[in-house]
């Protein structure tokens, strides 16, 4: 077993980590860290548990520690980080001197020598780990996963990008409130309402997607060569981001062929049969009223993205459109880091 810890363990994503790691065949939780508000308390006492699944017995009595390498038990190999971005920027590099850090935070995602990875999309970016350790003299390293809405979008674009030539993508999101953390959006602001702005989200979707679909050329990532425009919105859904996606190709393609590449898409996690990998990363539904967050967010334990309403777009030449749903705290956050760690555990550690 590999001993693992969770940074930001009491938060929205931290709780998902705990749920996904409970009974994991390869990883065992031995350390939980959060802010000084929680440090020193039993995990059960420190945490307002919000998931439908009960808090696992195995973590209730763990004493939450301060988030610093000095406070961390030596008996940990991988740290999953779900820290607020500003704090992550400060402490993740300190932890990476000695530990493997699999991070959800955006702080280090676009740093040149830090791999930003979706295992089905760009596992080869893990080659940056060796460069990172050499550059910084670290024994550990940082690997990051993308923003929640980016992961779902990129998983669906990858098979299209590989099979056809994309000119442009427009995406309009309807994002769940859990994406903002437990205290992120007051109920009085979101019930009976929609908020048409999520700070930095559009910029992250636009830059991370092109980076993930790009090529690793030695030490540099060369971005994918199409343009992408995102408009991001918060809606009163608890879990599950919905996205309306509009794609322009360089020539006309049959919808049946587009569906075919999505349905048959598989990547390295499926080939290696990693524990958390979905059988099919992208599921395509034919019903007119799918996907819906409540019905589809937990597809394949929340690790698959569900696509529907795949159809031609009459407004633009050579274009089609679809709707997707992905679970933001599972495939879009904790599950993404756990899958990265499973791949690292199999290929690198
Ligand atoms: P959250 O619910 O607000 O949880 C934040 C966690 O960080 C809590 O455990 C909190 O501990 C801890 N923390 C806060 N300030 C700290 C400090 N100064 N020192 C040490 N620990 C501190 O937030 P979240 O939604 O889980 O998001 C966490 C990270 O994941 C963010 O970077 C976010 O952008 C990213 N992310 C979130 C999602 C999502 O869908 N929610 C998706 C992708 C990425 P206390 O309880 O002790 O305060």
PDB file of C-alpha atoms in Angstrom, residues 49-162:
ATOM      1  CA  UNK A  49     -19.520  16.601   6.192  1.00  0.00           C
ATOM      2  CA  UNK A  50     -21.670  17.362   3.174  1.00  0.00           C
ATOM      3  CA  UNK A  51     -21.489  14.241   0.972  1.00  0.00           C
ATOM      4  CA  UNK A  52     -24.435  11.835   0.710  1.00  0.00           C
ATOM      5  CA  UNK A  53     -22.106   8.929   1.483  1.00  0.00           C
ATOM      6  CA  UNK A  54     -21.251   8.708   5.221  1.00  0.00           C
ATOM      7  CA  UNK A  55     -17.866   9.793   6.504  1.00  0.00           C
ATOM      8  CA  UNK A  56     -15.616   6.704   6.397  1.00  0.00           C
ATOM      9  CA  UNK A  57     -14.936   5.255   9.875  1.00  0.00           C
ATOM     10  CA  UNK A  58     -11.232   4.999   9.058  1.00  0.00           C
ATOM     11  CA  UNK A  59     -10.699   8.792   9.006  1.00  0.00           C
ATOM     12  CA  UNK A  60     -12.899   9.925  11.914  1.00  0.00           C
ATOM     13  CA  UNK A  61     -10.167   9.605  14.552  1.00  0.00           C
ATOM     14  CA  UNK A  62      -7.271  10.962  12.509  1.00  0.00           C
ATOM     15  CA  UNK A  63      -5.984  14.191  14.066  1.00  0.00           C
ATOM     16  CA  UNK A  64      -5.960  16.974  11.490  1.00  0.00           C
ATOM     17  CA  UNK A  65      -2.501  18.529  11.192  1.00  0.00           C
ATOM     18  CA  UNK A  66      -1.300  21.982  10.155  1.00  0.00           C
ATOM     19  CA  UNK A  67      -0.534  22.336   6.449  1.00  0.00           C
ATOM     20  CA  UNK A  68       3.259  22.465   6.552  1.00  0.00           C
ATOM     21  CA  UNK A  69       5.983  19.931   5.777  1.00  0.00           C
ATOM     22  CA  UNK A  70       7.156  20.151   9.414  1.00  0.00           C
ATOM     23  CA  UNK A  71       3.719  19.067  10.691  1.00  0.00           C
ATOM     24  CA  UNK A  72       3.351  16.275   8.129  1.00  0.00           C
ATOM     25  CA  UNK A  73       4.070  12.687   9.111  1.00  0.00           C
ATOM     26  CA  UNK A  74       7.054  11.211   7.303  1.00  0.00           C
ATOM     27  CA  UNK A  75       4.963   8.163   6.701  1.00  0.00           C
ATOM     28  CA  UNK A  76       3.324   9.583   3.563  1.00  0.00           C
ATOM     29  CA  UNK A  77       4.330   9.178  -0.086  1.00  0.00           C
ATOM     30  CA  UNK A  78       1.646  11.047  -2.037  1.00  0.00           C
ATOM     31  CA  UNK A  79      -0.180  14.207  -0.955  1.00  0.00           C
ATOM     32  CA  UNK A  80      -3.452  15.123  -2.637  1.00  0.00           C
ATOM     33  CA  UNK A  81      -3.939  18.874  -2.522  1.00  0.00           C
ATOM     34  CA  UNK A  82      -7.259  20.698  -2.522  1.00  0.00           C
ATOM     35  CA  UNK A  83      -5.981  23.929  -1.022  1.00  0.00           C
ATOM     36  CA  UNK A  84      -7.134  27.430  -1.938  1.00  0.00           C
ATOM     37  CA  UNK A  85      -5.007  28.651  -4.849  1.00  0.00           C
ATOM     38  CA  UNK A  86      -3.048  31.422  -3.091  1.00  0.00           C
ATOM     39  CA  UNK A  87      -2.055  29.134  -0.247  1.00  0.00           C
ATOM     40  CA  UNK A  88      -1.282  26.254  -2.621  1.00  0.00           C
ATOM     41  CA  UNK A  89       1.148  28.516  -4.513  1.00  0.00           C
ATOM     42  CA  UNK A  90       3.097  28.968  -1.299  1.00  0.00           C
ATOM     43  CA  UNK A  91       3.074  25.496   0.270  1.00  0.00           C
ATOM     44  CA  UNK A  92       2.868  22.999  -2.601  1.00  0.00           C
ATOM     45  CA  UNK A  93       6.484  23.751  -3.687  1.00  0.00           C
ATOM     46  CA  UNK A  94       7.600  23.303  -0.069  1.00  0.00           C
ATOM     47  CA  UNK A  95       5.931  19.890   0.121  1.00  0.00           C
ATOM     48  CA  UNK A  96       7.279  18.878  -3.298  1.00  0.00           C
ATOM     49  CA  UNK A  97      10.835  18.965  -1.978  1.00  0.00           C
ATOM     50  CA  UNK A  98      10.075  15.608  -0.333  1.00  0.00           C
ATOM     51  CA  UNK A  99       6.625  14.421  -1.390  1.00  0.00           C
ATOM     52  CA  UNK A 100       4.701  13.672  -4.555  1.00  0.00           C
ATOM     53  CA  UNK A 101       1.977  16.341  -4.701  1.00  0.00           C
ATOM     54  CA  UNK A 102      -1.083  15.651  -6.872  1.00  0.00           C
ATOM     55  CA  UNK A 103      -2.840  18.995  -6.952  1.00  0.00           C
ATOM     56  CA  UNK A 104      -6.258  20.311  -7.863  1.00  0.00           C
ATOM     57  CA  UNK A 105      -5.354  23.907  -7.253  1.00  0.00           C
ATOM     58  CA  UNK A 106      -4.704  26.200 -10.194  1.00  0.00           C
ATOM     59  CA  UNK A 107      -1.566  27.759  -8.683  1.00  0.00           C
ATOM     60  CA  UNK A 108       1.039  25.607 -10.499  1.00  0.00           C
ATOM     61  CA  UNK A 109      -0.970  24.374 -13.495  1.00  0.00           C
ATOM     62  CA  UNK A 110       0.621  26.577 -16.134  1.00  0.00           C
ATOM     63  CA  UNK A 111       4.162  26.579 -14.740  1.00  0.00           C
ATOM     64  CA  UNK A 112       6.552  25.407 -17.488  1.00  0.00           C
ATOM     65  CA  UNK A 113       8.021  22.373 -15.723  1.00  0.00           C
ATOM     66  CA  UNK A 114       4.824  21.227 -13.964  1.00  0.00           C
ATOM     67  CA  UNK A 115       2.735  18.634 -15.816  1.00  0.00           C
ATOM     68  CA  UNK A 116      -0.936  19.506 -16.266  1.00  0.00           C
ATOM     69  CA  UNK A 117      -2.416  16.113 -17.048  1.00  0.00           C
ATOM     70  CA  UNK A 118      -5.586  14.233 -17.907  1.00  0.00           C
ATOM     71  CA  UNK A 119      -4.414  10.618 -18.142  1.00  0.00           C
ATOM     72  CA  UNK A 120      -6.599   9.815 -21.178  1.00  0.00           C
ATOM     73  CA  UNK A 121      -5.492  12.964 -22.998  1.00  0.00           C
ATOM     74  CA  UNK A 122      -1.803  13.776 -22.430  1.00  0.00           C
ATOM     75  CA  UNK A 123      -0.071  11.224 -20.172  1.00  0.00           C
ATOM     76  CA  UNK A 124       3.208  11.961 -21.956  1.00  0.00           C
ATOM     77  CA  UNK A 125       3.349  15.342 -20.156  1.00  0.00           C
ATOM     78  CA  UNK A 126       4.461  13.347 -17.085  1.00  0.00           C
ATOM     79  CA  UNK A 127       7.901  13.411 -18.744  1.00  0.00           C
ATOM     80  CA  UNK A 128       8.158  16.944 -17.320  1.00  0.00           C
ATOM     81  CA  UNK A 129       8.555  15.430 -13.835  1.00  0.00           C
ATOM     82  CA  UNK A 130      12.186  14.549 -14.460  1.00  0.00           C
ATOM     83  CA  UNK A 131      12.860  18.073 -15.752  1.00  0.00           C
ATOM     84  CA  UNK A 132      11.054  19.603 -12.754  1.00  0.00           C
ATOM     85  CA  UNK A 133      13.098  17.579 -10.261  1.00  0.00           C
ATOM     86  CA  UNK A 134      16.328  18.463 -12.072  1.00  0.00           C
ATOM     87  CA  UNK A 135      15.442  22.192 -12.318  1.00  0.00           C
ATOM     88  CA  UNK A 136      14.492  22.481  -8.673  1.00  0.00           C
ATOM     89  CA  UNK A 137      16.594  19.827  -6.953  1.00  0.00           C
ATOM     90  CA  UNK A 138      13.467  18.242  -5.443  1.00  0.00           C
ATOM     91  CA  UNK A 139      13.098  14.617  -4.401  1.00  0.00           C
ATOM     92  CA  UNK A 140       9.332  14.904  -4.832  1.00  0.00           C
ATOM     93  CA  UNK A 141       7.376  16.695  -7.562  1.00  0.00           C
ATOM     94  CA  UNK A 142       4.069  18.382  -8.384  1.00  0.00           C
ATOM     95  CA  UNK A 143       1.595  17.112 -10.935  1.00  0.00           C
ATOM     96  CA  UNK A 144      -1.637  19.017 -11.522  1.00  0.00           C
ATOM     97  CA  UNK A 145      -5.040  18.344 -12.991  1.00  0.00           C
ATOM     98  CA  UNK A 146      -7.059  20.956 -14.861  1.00  0.00           C
ATOM     99  CA  UNK A 147      -9.976  23.057 -13.766  1.00  0.00           C
ATOM    100  CA  UNK A 148     -13.281  21.151 -13.388  1.00  0.00           C
ATOM    101  CA  UNK A 149     -15.055  22.487 -16.483  1.00  0.00           C
ATOM    102  CA  UNK A 150     -11.882  22.126 -18.591  1.00  0.00           C
ATOM    103  CA  UNK A 151     -11.501  18.414 -17.791  1.00  0.00           C
ATOM    104  CA  UNK A 152     -14.999  17.567 -19.015  1.00  0.00           C
ATOM    105  CA  UNK A 153     -14.635  19.672 -22.167  1.00  0.00           C
ATOM    106  CA  UNK A 154     -11.169  18.352 -23.028  1.00  0.00           C
ATOM    107  CA  UNK A 155     -12.142  14.702 -22.603  1.00  0.00           C
ATOM    108  CA  UNK A 156     -14.859  15.194 -25.220  1.00  0.00           C
ATOM    109  CA  UNK A 157     -12.668  17.256 -27.575  1.00  0.00           C
ATOM    110  CA  UNK A 158      -9.692  14.877 -27.527  1.00  0.00           C
ATOM    111  CA  UNK A 159     -11.190  12.181 -29.830  1.00  0.00           C
ATOM    112  CA  UNK A 160     -12.495  14.902 -32.159  1.00  0.00           C
ATOM    113  CA  UNK A 161      -9.143  16.684 -32.188  1.00  0.00           C
ATOM    114  CA  UNK A 162      -7.316  13.446 -33.017  1.00  0.00           C
TER     115      UNK A 162
END
